[in-house]
Amino acid sequence: GNRNHVIKTARPVTPKPTIVKKKEKPKQDPEIKKIEEDFAASSSTTQEEVAEEKEISTKELGRGTLFLLMGPSGAGKDTVKDAAEALLLKKRDEDPEFVPPAFPARYVTRDDKREKHYYISHEKFEEMRKANEFILHWDAHGNSYGYTDFVLNTLHSGGNVIMNISRSKIQYCREHFQPCKMIIITASPEALLERLTKRGRESEEEIKERIARSKEFNIEGDDVIIIHNDGKLEDAVNEFAKITSKL
């Protein structure tokens, strides 16, 4: 009996084994899953390219920054944008190493001579929409607007992109294209009234309505940049160029 006792006490105490749980495969982030689904539904890429795209998280979606251009009617969005684009292209001509942001033209179902765009019929637009050729599209005031995957290709290659979009698409862009910033070009109600009257595209009633709507143009967030286009056009253009091209 004593021998058994010695053996018992001499045996080293074996600590209870720590149960190491096998690492479970992390569950897919629902936001990223949504990106995958939306990308597959809104891109004209092949299945193989979509599969590659799935490995990209929201923060890695593009090294370049997407700038969303917005502002009330009469604030001078297109005037500032076009002048900034000309300024930045001139800088590229002077400095071959400088890479200006891209200003892709959008597809629009109305022909507007003041905007660089692709004018297509409502039928053609619907055809492209059904074929998933747009990464972003919306309808406003009886017309349709859209951008193709040129935007994604540019962002992925590290370039910045400026898109002229509807306020209704802000949240979608915030969720799907990072980094993403809003540029709001605005002006005082007096300046808006003067410009809208001068361009003569709207009736007096429509002008009043647009000015009333401009007062509701309050988009908030750390990603919002406001440019006041009340003074010299040159000042607003230089500010826009500096923001969008890291000058």
PDB file of C-alpha atoms in Angstrom:
ATOM      1  CA  GLY A   1       0.000   0.000   0.000  1.00  0.00           C
ATOM      2  CA  ASN A   2       2.943   2.341   0.811  1.00  0.00           C
ATOM      3  CA  ARG A   3       4.499   1.838  -2.673  1.00  0.00           C
ATOM      4  CA  ASN A   4       1.298   2.876  -4.296  1.00  0.00           C
ATOM      5  CA  HIS A   5       1.249   5.943  -2.090  1.00  0.00           C
ATOM      6  CA  VAL A   6       4.826   6.914  -3.135  1.00  0.00           C
ATOM      7  CA  ILE A   7       3.987   6.525  -6.786  1.00  0.00           C
ATOM      8  CA  LYS A   8       0.889   8.633  -6.325  1.00  0.00           C
ATOM      9  CA  THR A   9       2.703  11.509  -4.637  1.00  0.00           C
ATOM     10  CA  ALA A  10       5.763  11.347  -6.893  1.00  0.00           C
ATOM     11  CA  ARG A  11       3.746  11.586 -10.079  1.00  0.00           C
ATOM     12  CA  PRO A  12       3.912  15.154 -11.409  1.00  0.00           C
ATOM     13  CA  VAL A  13       0.638  16.985 -11.279  1.00  0.00           C
ATOM     14  CA  THR A  14      -0.595  17.341 -14.821  1.00  0.00           C
ATOM     15  CA  PRO A  15      -2.293  20.689 -15.283  1.00  0.00           C
ATOM     16  CA  LYS A  16      -5.676  20.644 -16.905  1.00  0.00           C
ATOM     17  CA  PRO A  17      -5.230  21.127 -20.610  1.00  0.00           C
ATOM     18  CA  THR A  18      -6.216  24.553 -21.884  1.00  0.00           C
ATOM     19  CA  ILE A  19      -8.812  24.095 -24.538  1.00  0.00           C
ATOM     20  CA  VAL A  20      -7.773  26.172 -27.509  1.00  0.00           C
ATOM     21  CA  LYS A  21     -10.762  26.823 -29.606  1.00  0.00           C
ATOM     22  CA  LYS A  22     -10.101  26.452 -33.250  1.00  0.00           C
ATOM     23  CA  LYS A  23     -10.245  29.861 -34.848  1.00  0.00           C
ATOM     24  CA  GLU A  24     -13.475  30.206 -36.672  1.00  0.00           C
ATOM     25  CA  LYS A  25     -13.465  31.776 -40.068  1.00  0.00           C
ATOM     26  CA  PRO A  26     -14.509  35.367 -39.423  1.00  0.00           C
ATOM     27  CA  LYS A  27     -18.036  36.120 -40.444  1.00  0.00           C
ATOM     28  CA  GLN A  28     -18.275  38.394 -43.400  1.00  0.00           C
ATOM     29  CA  ASP A  29     -18.999  41.990 -42.581  1.00  0.00           C
ATOM     30  CA  PRO A  30     -22.587  42.635 -43.766  1.00  0.00           C
ATOM     31  CA  GLU A  31     -21.509  46.003 -45.207  1.00  0.00           C
ATOM     32  CA  ILE A  32     -18.820  44.359 -47.330  1.00  0.00           C
ATOM     33  CA  LYS A  33     -21.303  41.662 -48.361  1.00  0.00           C
ATOM     34  CA  LYS A  34     -23.624  44.424 -49.548  1.00  0.00           C
ATOM     35  CA  ILE A  35     -20.778  45.968 -51.536  1.00  0.00           C
ATOM     36  CA  GLU A  36     -20.173  42.649 -53.244  1.00  0.00           C
ATOM     37  CA  GLU A  37     -23.818  42.274 -54.135  1.00  0.00           C
ATOM     38  CA  ASP A  38     -24.156  45.862 -55.334  1.00  0.00           C
ATOM     39  CA  PHE A  39     -20.926  45.679 -57.291  1.00  0.00           C
ATOM     40  CA  ALA A  40     -22.082  42.500 -59.025  1.00  0.00           C
ATOM     41  CA  ALA A  41     -25.446  44.108 -59.747  1.00  0.00           C
ATOM     42  CA  SER A  42     -24.132  47.461 -60.920  1.00  0.00           C
ATOM     43  CA  SER A  43     -20.988  46.728 -62.894  1.00  0.00           C
ATOM     44  CA  SER A  44     -20.376  45.582 -66.419  1.00  0.00           C
ATOM     45  CA  THR A  45     -17.313  43.549 -65.384  1.00  0.00           C
ATOM     46  CA  THR A  46     -16.933  39.817 -65.964  1.00  0.00           C
ATOM     47  CA  GLN A  47     -17.588  37.215 -63.249  1.00  0.00           C
ATOM     48  CA  GLU A  48     -13.814  36.713 -62.807  1.00  0.00           C
ATOM     49  CA  GLU A  49     -13.313  40.415 -62.201  1.00  0.00           C
ATOM     50  CA  VAL A  50     -16.211  40.479 -59.755  1.00  0.00           C
ATOM     51  CA  ALA A  51     -14.590  37.580 -57.869  1.00  0.00           C
ATOM     52  CA  GLU A  52     -11.333  39.553 -57.603  1.00  0.00           C
ATOM     53  CA  GLU A  53     -13.287  42.614 -56.539  1.00  0.00           C
ATOM     54  CA  LYS A  54     -14.782  40.674 -53.607  1.00  0.00           C
ATOM     55  CA  GLU A  55     -11.447  40.708 -51.797  1.00  0.00           C
ATOM     56  CA  ILE A  56     -11.528  44.489 -51.609  1.00  0.00           C
ATOM     57  CA  SER A  57     -12.895  45.957 -48.387  1.00  0.00           C
ATOM     58  CA  THR A  58     -14.625  49.324 -48.150  1.00  0.00           C
ATOM     59  CA  LYS A  59     -11.474  51.075 -47.036  1.00  0.00           C
ATOM     60  CA  GLU A  60      -9.418  49.526 -49.818  1.00  0.00           C
ATOM     61  CA  LEU A  61     -11.939  50.060 -52.573  1.00  0.00           C
ATOM     62  CA  GLY A  62      -9.810  52.726 -54.165  1.00  0.00           C
ATOM     63  CA  ARG A  63      -6.576  54.428 -53.300  1.00  0.00           C
ATOM     64  CA  GLY A  64      -7.844  57.548 -55.010  1.00  0.00           C
ATOM     65  CA  THR A  65     -10.457  59.813 -53.406  1.00  0.00           C
ATOM     66  CA  LEU A  66     -13.934  60.192 -54.849  1.00  0.00           C
ATOM     67  CA  PHE A  67     -15.147  63.804 -54.672  1.00  0.00           C
ATOM     68  CA  LEU A  68     -18.908  64.283 -55.009  1.00  0.00           C
ATOM     69  CA  LEU A  69     -19.809  67.676 -56.401  1.00  0.00           C
ATOM     70  CA  MET A  70     -23.119  69.209 -55.352  1.00  0.00           C
ATOM     71  CA  GLY A  71     -24.786  72.535 -54.827  1.00  0.00           C
ATOM     72  CA  PRO A  72     -28.000  74.455 -55.404  1.00  0.00           C
ATOM     73  CA  SER A  73     -29.008  75.629 -58.894  1.00  0.00           C
ATOM     74  CA  GLY A  74     -27.254  78.873 -59.747  1.00  0.00           C
ATOM     75  CA  ALA A  75     -24.329  78.328 -57.359  1.00  0.00           C
ATOM     76  CA  GLY A  76     -21.975  77.845 -60.316  1.00  0.00           C
ATOM     77  CA  LYS A  77     -21.025  74.173 -59.865  1.00  0.00           C
ATOM     78  CA  ASP A  78     -20.322  73.549 -63.547  1.00  0.00           C
ATOM     79  CA  THR A  79     -18.563  76.888 -64.030  1.00  0.00           C
ATOM     80  CA  VAL A  80     -16.203  76.221 -61.106  1.00  0.00           C
ATOM     81  CA  LYS A  81     -15.664  72.580 -62.081  1.00  0.00           C
ATOM     82  CA  ASP A  82     -14.899  73.353 -65.736  1.00  0.00           C
ATOM     83  CA  ALA A  83     -12.529  76.194 -64.881  1.00  0.00           C
ATOM     84  CA  ALA A  84     -10.737  74.013 -62.303  1.00  0.00           C
ATOM     85  CA  GLU A  85     -10.398  71.192 -64.828  1.00  0.00           C
ATOM     86  CA  ALA A  86      -8.826  73.581 -67.364  1.00  0.00           C
ATOM     87  CA  LEU A  87      -6.458  74.912 -64.691  1.00  0.00           C
ATOM     88  CA  LEU A  88      -5.374  71.419 -63.610  1.00  0.00           C
ATOM     89  CA  LEU A  89      -4.855  70.203 -67.193  1.00  0.00           C
ATOM     90  CA  LYS A  90      -2.663  73.259 -67.815  1.00  0.00           C
ATOM     91  CA  LYS A  91      -0.621  72.357 -64.736  1.00  0.00           C
ATOM     92  CA  ARG A  92      -0.194  68.803 -66.106  1.00  0.00           C
ATOM     93  CA  ASP A  93       1.122  70.248 -69.383  1.00  0.00           C
ATOM     94  CA  GLU A  94       3.671  72.276 -67.417  1.00  0.00           C
ATOM     95  CA  ASP A  95       4.596  69.417 -65.063  1.00  0.00           C
ATOM     96  CA  PRO A  96       4.404  65.928 -66.642  1.00  0.00           C
ATOM     97  CA  GLU A  97       4.658  64.288 -63.194  1.00  0.00           C
ATOM     98  CA  PHE A  98       1.515  66.015 -61.957  1.00  0.00           C
ATOM     99  CA  VAL A  99      -1.583  63.793 -62.135  1.00  0.00           C
ATOM    100  CA  PRO A 100      -4.816  65.800 -62.250  1.00  0.00           C
ATOM    101  CA  PRO A 101      -8.076  64.291 -60.968  1.00  0.00           C
ATOM    102  CA  ALA A 102     -10.402  62.706 -63.513  1.00  0.00           C
ATOM    103  CA  PHE A 103     -13.588  64.533 -64.503  1.00  0.00           C
ATOM    104  CA  PRO A 104     -15.574  61.711 -66.133  1.00  0.00           C
ATOM    105  CA  ALA A 105     -18.552  62.721 -68.242  1.00  0.00           C
ATOM    106  CA  ARG A 106     -21.861  61.302 -67.111  1.00  0.00           C
ATOM    107  CA  TYR A 107     -24.551  59.801 -69.313  1.00  0.00           C
ATOM    108  CA  VAL A 108     -27.617  62.051 -69.419  1.00  0.00           C
ATOM    109  CA  THR A 109     -30.963  61.812 -71.201  1.00  0.00           C
ATOM    110  CA  ARG A 110     -31.105  65.566 -71.852  1.00  0.00           C
ATOM    111  CA  ASP A 111     -28.772  67.454 -74.132  1.00  0.00           C
ATOM    112  CA  ASP A 112     -27.169  70.300 -72.236  1.00  0.00           C
ATOM    113  CA  LYS A 113     -24.537  72.256 -74.118  1.00  0.00           C
ATOM    114  CA  ARG A 114     -23.179  73.716 -70.861  1.00  0.00           C
ATOM    115  CA  GLU A 115     -22.116  70.324 -69.484  1.00  0.00           C
ATOM    116  CA  LYS A 116     -19.538  67.838 -70.768  1.00  0.00           C
ATOM    117  CA  HIS A 117     -21.648  64.694 -71.008  1.00  0.00           C
ATOM    118  CA  TYR A 118     -22.810  61.792 -73.148  1.00  0.00           C
ATOM    119  CA  TYR A 119     -26.280  62.541 -74.392  1.00  0.00           C
ATOM    120  CA  ILE A 120     -28.347  59.380 -74.923  1.00  0.00           C
ATOM    121  CA  SER A 121     -32.038  58.644 -75.394  1.00  0.00           C
ATOM    122  CA  HIS A 122     -34.246  57.367 -72.559  1.00  0.00           C
ATOM    123  CA  GLU A 123     -34.449  54.024 -74.424  1.00  0.00           C
ATOM    124  CA  LYS A 124     -30.659  53.709 -74.672  1.00  0.00           C
ATOM    125  CA  PHE A 125     -30.303  54.633 -70.998  1.00  0.00           C
ATOM    126  CA  GLU A 126     -32.754  51.902 -69.972  1.00  0.00           C
ATOM    127  CA  GLU A 127     -30.853  49.433 -72.144  1.00  0.00           C
ATOM    128  CA  MET A 128     -27.561  50.328 -70.382  1.00  0.00           C
ATOM    129  CA  ARG A 129     -29.214  50.226 -66.959  1.00  0.00           C
ATOM    130  CA  LYS A 130     -30.612  46.735 -67.594  1.00  0.00           C
ATOM    131  CA  ALA A 131     -27.198  45.586 -68.841  1.00  0.00           C
ATOM    132  CA  ASN A 132     -25.651  46.803 -65.511  1.00  0.00           C
ATOM    133  CA  GLU A 133     -23.347  49.222 -67.296  1.00  0.00           C
ATOM    134  CA  PHE A 134     -23.674  51.904 -64.612  1.00  0.00           C
ATOM    135  CA  ILE A 135     -21.970  51.832 -61.224  1.00  0.00           C
ATOM    136  CA  LEU A 136     -24.254  54.685 -60.181  1.00  0.00           C
ATOM    137  CA  HIS A 137     -27.458  56.046 -61.708  1.00  0.00           C
ATOM    138  CA  TRP A 138     -30.463  58.104 -60.670  1.00  0.00           C
ATOM    139  CA  ASP A 139     -33.525  59.912 -62.031  1.00  0.00           C
ATOM    140  CA  ALA A 140     -34.328  63.579 -61.445  1.00  0.00           C
ATOM    141  CA  HIS A 141     -36.701  66.115 -63.016  1.00  0.00           C
ATOM    142  CA  GLY A 142     -37.795  63.641 -65.687  1.00  0.00           C
ATOM    143  CA  ASN A 143     -34.244  62.776 -66.785  1.00  0.00           C
ATOM    144  CA  SER A 144     -31.816  59.954 -66.026  1.00  0.00           C
ATOM    145  CA  TYR A 145     -28.134  60.259 -65.101  1.00  0.00           C
ATOM    146  CA  GLY A 146     -25.397  57.635 -64.790  1.00  0.00           C
ATOM    147  CA  TYR A 147     -21.670  56.911 -64.478  1.00  0.00           C
ATOM    148  CA  THR A 148     -19.912  53.812 -65.804  1.00  0.00           C
ATOM    149  CA  ASP A 149     -17.094  51.761 -64.245  1.00  0.00           C
ATOM    150  CA  PHE A 150     -14.448  54.157 -65.585  1.00  0.00           C
ATOM    151  CA  VAL A 151     -14.835  55.727 -62.127  1.00  0.00           C
ATOM    152  CA  LEU A 152     -13.825  52.515 -60.304  1.00  0.00           C
ATOM    153  CA  ASN A 153     -10.914  51.852 -62.653  1.00  0.00           C
ATOM    154  CA  THR A 154      -9.515  55.334 -61.995  1.00  0.00           C
ATOM    155  CA  LEU A 155      -9.928  55.077 -58.212  1.00  0.00           C
ATOM    156  CA  HIS A 156      -8.258  51.656 -58.173  1.00  0.00           C
ATOM    157  CA  SER A 157      -5.271  53.022 -60.062  1.00  0.00           C
ATOM    158  CA  GLY A 158      -4.833  55.715 -57.405  1.00  0.00           C
ATOM    159  CA  GLY A 159      -6.409  58.653 -59.212  1.00  0.00           C
ATOM    160  CA  ASN A 160      -8.904  61.081 -57.707  1.00  0.00           C
ATOM    161  CA  VAL A 161     -12.313  61.388 -59.397  1.00  0.00           C
ATOM    162  CA  ILE A 162     -14.870  64.204 -59.412  1.00  0.00           C
ATOM    163  CA  MET A 163     -18.515  63.227 -59.944  1.00  0.00           C
ATOM    164  CA  ASN A 164     -21.468  65.576 -60.280  1.00  0.00           C
ATOM    165  CA  ILE A 165     -24.249  63.716 -58.476  1.00  0.00           C
ATOM    166  CA  SER A 166     -27.677  63.967 -56.899  1.00  0.00           C
ATOM    167  CA  ARG A 167     -28.047  64.408 -53.132  1.00  0.00           C
ATOM    168  CA  SER A 168     -30.099  61.215 -53.128  1.00  0.00           C
ATOM    169  CA  LYS A 169     -26.900  59.218 -53.809  1.00  0.00           C
ATOM    170  CA  ILE A 170     -24.740  60.620 -51.001  1.00  0.00           C
ATOM    171  CA  GLN A 171     -25.342  57.795 -48.524  1.00  0.00           C
ATOM    172  CA  TYR A 172     -24.813  55.134 -51.188  1.00  0.00           C
ATOM    173  CA  CYS A 173     -21.457  56.680 -52.130  1.00  0.00           C
ATOM    174  CA  ARG A 174     -20.412  57.045 -48.489  1.00  0.00           C
ATOM    175  CA  GLU A 175     -21.064  53.340 -47.978  1.00  0.00           C
ATOM    176  CA  HIS A 176     -19.551  52.067 -51.223  1.00  0.00           C
ATOM    177  CA  PHE A 177     -16.696  54.364 -52.228  1.00  0.00           C
ATOM    178  CA  GLN A 178     -14.056  55.157 -49.651  1.00  0.00           C
ATOM    179  CA  PRO A 179     -12.282  57.503 -49.280  1.00  0.00           C
ATOM    180  CA  CYS A 180     -15.090  59.800 -50.329  1.00  0.00           C
ATOM    181  CA  LYS A 181     -15.669  63.530 -49.766  1.00  0.00           C
ATOM    182  CA  MET A 182     -18.501  65.934 -50.600  1.00  0.00           C
ATOM    183  CA  ILE A 183     -17.786  69.321 -52.166  1.00  0.00           C
ATOM    184  CA  ILE A 184     -20.722  71.689 -51.809  1.00  0.00           C
ATOM    185  CA  ILE A 185     -20.508  74.791 -53.985  1.00  0.00           C
ATOM    186  CA  THR A 186     -22.943  77.364 -52.695  1.00  0.00           C
ATOM    187  CA  ALA A 187     -23.817  81.067 -52.927  1.00  0.00           C
ATOM    188  CA  SER A 188     -26.097  83.551 -51.201  1.00  0.00           C
ATOM    189  CA  PRO A 189     -29.829  83.608 -52.120  1.00  0.00           C
ATOM    190  CA  GLU A 190     -29.239  87.033 -53.759  1.00  0.00           C
ATOM    191  CA  ALA A 191     -26.477  85.644 -55.996  1.00  0.00           C
ATOM    192  CA  LEU A 192     -28.600  82.589 -56.870  1.00  0.00           C
ATOM    193  CA  LEU A 193     -31.568  84.791 -57.844  1.00  0.00           C
ATOM    194  CA  GLU A 194     -29.395  86.967 -60.074  1.00  0.00           C
ATOM    195  CA  ARG A 195     -27.751  83.973 -61.832  1.00  0.00           C
ATOM    196  CA  LEU A 196     -30.939  81.964 -62.321  1.00  0.00           C
ATOM    197  CA  THR A 197     -32.746  85.014 -63.732  1.00  0.00           C
ATOM    198  CA  LYS A 198     -29.815  85.752 -66.041  1.00  0.00           C
ATOM    199  CA  ARG A 199     -29.609  82.224 -67.488  1.00  0.00           C
ATOM    200  CA  GLY A 200     -33.345  82.307 -68.280  1.00  0.00           C
ATOM    201  CA  ARG A 201     -33.984  78.569 -68.170  1.00  0.00           C
ATOM    202  CA  GLU A 202     -36.619  78.598 -65.424  1.00  0.00           C
ATOM    203  CA  SER A 203     -39.856  80.497 -64.912  1.00  0.00           C
ATOM    204  CA  GLU A 204     -40.148  82.977 -62.038  1.00  0.00           C
ATOM    205  CA  GLU A 205     -42.052  80.345 -60.028  1.00  0.00           C
ATOM    206  CA  GLU A 206     -39.360  77.708 -60.652  1.00  0.00           C
ATOM    207  CA  ILE A 207     -36.645  80.165 -59.627  1.00  0.00           C
ATOM    208  CA  LYS A 208     -38.437  80.862 -56.320  1.00  0.00           C
ATOM    209  CA  GLU A 209     -38.769  77.117 -55.769  1.00  0.00           C
ATOM    210  CA  ARG A 210     -35.064  76.481 -56.478  1.00  0.00           C
ATOM    211  CA  ILE A 211     -33.962  79.260 -54.115  1.00  0.00           C
ATOM    212  CA  ALA A 212     -36.237  77.874 -51.385  1.00  0.00           C
ATOM    213  CA  ARG A 213     -34.702  74.432 -51.945  1.00  0.00           C
ATOM    214  CA  SER A 214     -31.177  75.875 -51.742  1.00  0.00           C
ATOM    215  CA  LYS A 215     -31.830  76.816 -48.108  1.00  0.00           C
ATOM    216  CA  GLU A 216     -32.389  73.130 -47.366  1.00  0.00           C
ATOM    217  CA  PHE A 217     -29.025  72.234 -48.872  1.00  0.00           C
ATOM    218  CA  ASN A 218     -27.404  71.369 -45.562  1.00  0.00           C
ATOM    219  CA  ILE A 219     -25.309  68.218 -45.784  1.00  0.00           C
ATOM    220  CA  GLU A 220     -23.314  67.509 -42.651  1.00  0.00           C
ATOM    221  CA  GLY A 221     -20.305  65.401 -41.756  1.00  0.00           C
ATOM    222  CA  ASP A 222     -16.519  65.436 -41.432  1.00  0.00           C
ATOM    223  CA  ASP A 223     -16.349  64.539 -45.119  1.00  0.00           C
ATOM    224  CA  VAL A 224     -18.129  67.724 -46.259  1.00  0.00           C
ATOM    225  CA  ILE A 225     -16.199  70.673 -47.750  1.00  0.00           C
ATOM    226  CA  ILE A 226     -18.064  73.908 -48.512  1.00  0.00           C
ATOM    227  CA  ILE A 227     -16.870  76.378 -51.158  1.00  0.00           C
ATOM    228  CA  HIS A 228     -18.613  79.768 -51.214  1.00  0.00           C
ATOM    229  CA  ASN A 229     -18.861  81.046 -54.764  1.00  0.00           C
ATOM    230  CA  ASP A 230     -20.060  84.580 -53.994  1.00  0.00           C
ATOM    231  CA  GLY A 231     -16.863  86.473 -54.641  1.00  0.00           C
ATOM    232  CA  LYS A 232     -14.317  86.148 -57.431  1.00  0.00           C
ATOM    233  CA  LEU A 233     -14.726  83.025 -59.544  1.00  0.00           C
ATOM    234  CA  GLU A 234     -10.935  82.627 -59.477  1.00  0.00           C
ATOM    235  CA  ASP A 235     -10.964  82.149 -55.688  1.00  0.00           C
ATOM    236  CA  ALA A 236     -13.543  79.346 -55.812  1.00  0.00           C
ATOM    237  CA  VAL A 237     -11.711  77.683 -58.733  1.00  0.00           C
ATOM    238  CA  ASN A 238      -8.342  77.752 -56.951  1.00  0.00           C
ATOM    239  CA  GLU A 239      -9.876  76.348 -53.772  1.00  0.00           C
ATOM    240  CA  PHE A 240     -11.587  73.549 -55.733  1.00  0.00           C
ATOM    241  CA  ALA A 241      -8.352  72.701 -57.583  1.00  0.00           C
ATOM    242  CA  LYS A 242      -6.350  72.629 -54.349  1.00  0.00           C
ATOM    243  CA  ILE A 243      -8.819  70.340 -52.557  1.00  0.00           C
ATOM    244  CA  THR A 244      -9.169  67.820 -55.368  1.00  0.00           C
ATOM    245  CA  SER A 245      -5.535  67.490 -56.406  1.00  0.00           C
ATOM    246  CA  LYS A 246      -3.465  67.854 -53.204  1.00  0.00           C
ATOM    247  CA  LEU A 247      -1.788  70.995 -54.559  1.00  0.00           C
TER     248      LEU A 247
END
